[in-house]
Amino acid sequence: MTSIADDHQTDSVLAARADARAQAERTSEYMPYRPASSSPVVPQGVDRDALVWAETVAPGGYTHRIIARGTRLRLDDPTGNACAHVIVYNALETNERLNVADTIKIPWQAYLGVGHPLLSGDGRALATITADTSGRHDTFCGTSTDESTTAKYGSAAPEGPSPSGRSRFLLAAAKHGLTGRDLPPSVSFFQGVHVEADGGLSFLGSAGEGTHVELVAELPLLVLIVNVPHPLDPADDYLVGPLRVHAWPGEPTLPGNPQFTATPEVNRAYLNSIDYAEARGL
Amino acid sequence: MTITTHTVGDRVIETTVPVGAHYVEGTTLDPSGPLATGAIVLDEAVAPLAPWSARLTAGQTLTIVDVGGNQSADFLVYNAQDTDERYSTPDTLAWQKNAYLREGSILRSNLGRPLMTVTGNEIDRQDTIGGACSKESNTLRYGFHTEHQHGCRENFLAEAARHGLGARDLVSNINWFMNVPVEADGTLGIVDGMSAPGKRVALRAEMDVLVIVSNCPQMNNPCNDFNCTPLRMIVTAPTDGSDHA
Ligand SMILES: [Zn+2]
């Protein structure tokens, strides 16, 4: 094997510049699509020209974005092996953030599905799940740490073959001025966990290839997404699949939408979110 | 989705993570040794692509060995007692009236004070201009297909987080063993390096410092010879007692 240095002519600044510019037309399995309308994998039924965010997140990768109130965020698991670990924050005040305990306690429901809100600790809905063809999600196990990842895969180095979920969240958070204390427990999509009667946590895994989840932002959100194996994934190898992300503008959950009054608790969460949004002139 | 096999210690795992390339078989590696006298108090290899950090007390010397040759060691240094005081490129350059670092160069802080002194240097000149690579700037330099690749900013952020530091603590950095000429008309860029296996730089701490290094994973330009190799970090302490001054 020889170095690829021989393929590059970089002995002067102008040669190096030409060499760099010659790489521009390449593509990758894992990349952001800019403009978003250039996505090669627009979900069926989604208007390509309306897209504001489109990318394929690599196995072990992460992404992050601030999205407007009302934005629809769709996550696709094309292979059945993705695991989308998600934390959402009120983008205007990031100390308001996903509270997993409230997210399952307030709706009286442990398992995420259509109509389930992602609640903050401030009594407001940050997001609502508007579509779900997987039904395999988790609110109990959070994401992996360097400690758990090293124990399982032998290493958790950020540059290595098995990065941890927390280390990826840390990088995503850092790019918005946040640090480790800003990482609350996360939820994860596409790899299910079931709580047995004795409290045992059973890994259900994936519902198979080609499922998706869609959320709507009830407030302007900072969204952090990490694509690493679920902490209970029984595989010895680190075989997480790619994750697709698409987003486009829409409306938050407002009066007149059946979801608005779906339950008394979620109704009051939406009223709180709208109250906050209106006072801020959103 | 490509699956590759990696050996980590005694563990062999398969992974779908698109891990960056390491050096090819047959690459000449020269671990050399310290470029300062005194007792060795730390001697660590930094794997290709990996971050590293250490605290040095005043008087100790860090030798960085370019084990495989032309491997950029992206480097930041902070006052260990008060990290608001950190390496400053403009202070360092304006004080010495030169854009490159050589033996005798003083790495100055944003308060103008000496953090470290280059006490030994085995290549013609060391870079202060090129900054760190990142996923984000890779999209500008090479295209969106490189966004998922690991970069020095990822390493800096990951290592900084271990010391309670974050994005606002990252400043323009030094690149040991990287070659960035500035042409007469201002054209500048990273070109083939002038280093070689076993070449070294030695830095004496002038106060207690925190050093953060990224062993650059860049494979899109010649800053690592398109062949990412290890670095060796050796800290020596003077044995004559002058470290207690
Ligand atoms: Zn780099």
Short mmCIF file of N, CA, C and O and ligand atoms in Angstrom, two decimals, chain B residues 72 74 131-134 141 150-153 155 175 178 214-218 221 223-224, ligand 1:
data_model
loop_
_atom_site.label_atom_id
_atom_site.label_comp_id
_atom_site.label_asym_id
_atom_site.label_seq_id
_atom_site.Cartn_x
_atom_site.Cartn_y
_atom_site.Cartn_z
N SER B 72 1.04 17.45 11.13
CA SER B 72 0.70 18.69 11.84
C SER B 72 0.23 18.40 13.27
O SER B 72 -0.67 17.59 13.47
N ASP B 74 -1.54 20.37 15.86
CA ASP B 74 -2.27 21.61 16.15
C ASP B 74 -2.25 21.84 17.65
O ASP B 74 -2.58 20.94 18.43
N GLY B 131 -4.13 27.88 11.29
CA GLY B 131 -5.27 27.54 12.14
C GLY B 131 -5.58 26.05 12.12
O GLY B 131 -4.78 25.24 11.67
N ALA B 132 -6.76 25.71 12.63
CA ALA B 132 -7.16 24.31 12.75
C ALA B 132 -8.14 23.94 11.65
O ALA B 132 -8.93 24.77 11.22
N CYS B 133 -8.11 22.68 11.23
CA CYS B 133 -9.14 22.21 10.31
C CYS B 133 -10.40 21.88 11.11
O CYS B 133 -10.35 21.67 12.32
N SER B 134 -11.52 21.86 10.43
CA SER B 134 -12.78 21.50 11.10
C SER B 134 -13.72 20.90 10.08
O SER B 134 -13.56 21.10 8.86
N ARG B 141 -13.62 24.42 2.05
CA ARG B 141 -12.35 24.20 1.35
C ARG B 141 -12.46 23.09 0.31
O ARG B 141 -11.82 23.17 -0.74
N HIS B 150 -13.61 13.70 10.56
CA HIS B 150 -13.08 14.19 11.83
C HIS B 150 -12.12 15.35 11.56
O HIS B 150 -11.46 15.38 10.53
N GLY B 151 -12.06 16.30 12.49
CA GLY B 151 -11.19 17.45 12.30
C GLY B 151 -10.56 17.90 13.60
O GLY B 151 -10.93 17.44 14.69
N CYS B 152 -9.62 18.82 13.48
CA CYS B 152 -8.92 19.30 14.68
C CYS B 152 -9.86 20.02 15.64
O CYS B 152 -9.69 19.97 16.85
N ARG B 153 -10.86 20.75 15.09
CA ARG B 153 -11.77 21.45 15.99
C ARG B 153 -12.56 20.45 16.85
O ARG B 153 -12.86 20.73 18.02
N ASN B 155 -11.35 17.57 17.84
CA ASN B 155 -10.38 17.15 18.85
C ASN B 155 -10.20 18.22 19.92
O ASN B 155 -10.15 17.91 21.12
N ASN B 175 0.57 25.41 14.44
CA ASN B 175 0.66 24.08 13.79
C ASN B 175 2.12 23.68 13.67
O ASN B 175 2.80 24.10 12.74
N MET B 178 3.88 22.11 10.22
CA MET B 178 3.09 22.42 9.02
C MET B 178 3.75 23.57 8.29
O MET B 178 4.35 24.45 8.91
N SER B 214 -4.13 18.67 18.94
CA SER B 214 -4.85 17.77 18.05
C SER B 214 -3.85 17.18 17.06
O SER B 214 -3.19 17.93 16.34
N ASN B 215 -3.76 15.87 17.02
CA ASN B 215 -2.95 15.21 16.00
C ASN B 215 -3.81 15.21 14.74
O ASN B 215 -4.73 14.41 14.60
N CYS B 216 -3.52 16.13 13.86
CA CYS B 216 -4.46 16.51 12.78
C CYS B 216 -4.89 15.33 11.91
O CYS B 216 -4.05 14.61 11.37
N PRO B 217 -6.21 15.13 11.76
CA PRO B 217 -6.72 14.03 10.94
C PRO B 217 -6.94 14.39 9.47
O PRO B 217 -7.46 13.56 8.72
N GLN B 218 -6.57 15.59 9.07
CA GLN B 218 -6.90 16.07 7.72
C GLN B 218 -6.29 15.19 6.63
O GLN B 218 -5.08 14.94 6.65
N ASN B 221 -5.50 17.73 2.36
CA ASN B 221 -4.42 18.62 1.95
C ASN B 221 -3.11 18.08 2.53
O ASN B 221 -3.11 17.12 3.31
N CYS B 223 -1.05 18.87 4.80
CA CYS B 223 -0.57 19.21 6.14
C CYS B 223 -0.10 17.98 6.91
O CYS B 223 0.65 18.10 7.87
N ASN B 224 -0.57 16.80 6.50
CA ASN B 224 -0.10 15.56 7.12
C ASN B 224 0.52 14.64 6.08
O ASN B 224 0.59 13.42 6.31
ZN ZN C 1 -6.32 19.57 11.38
#
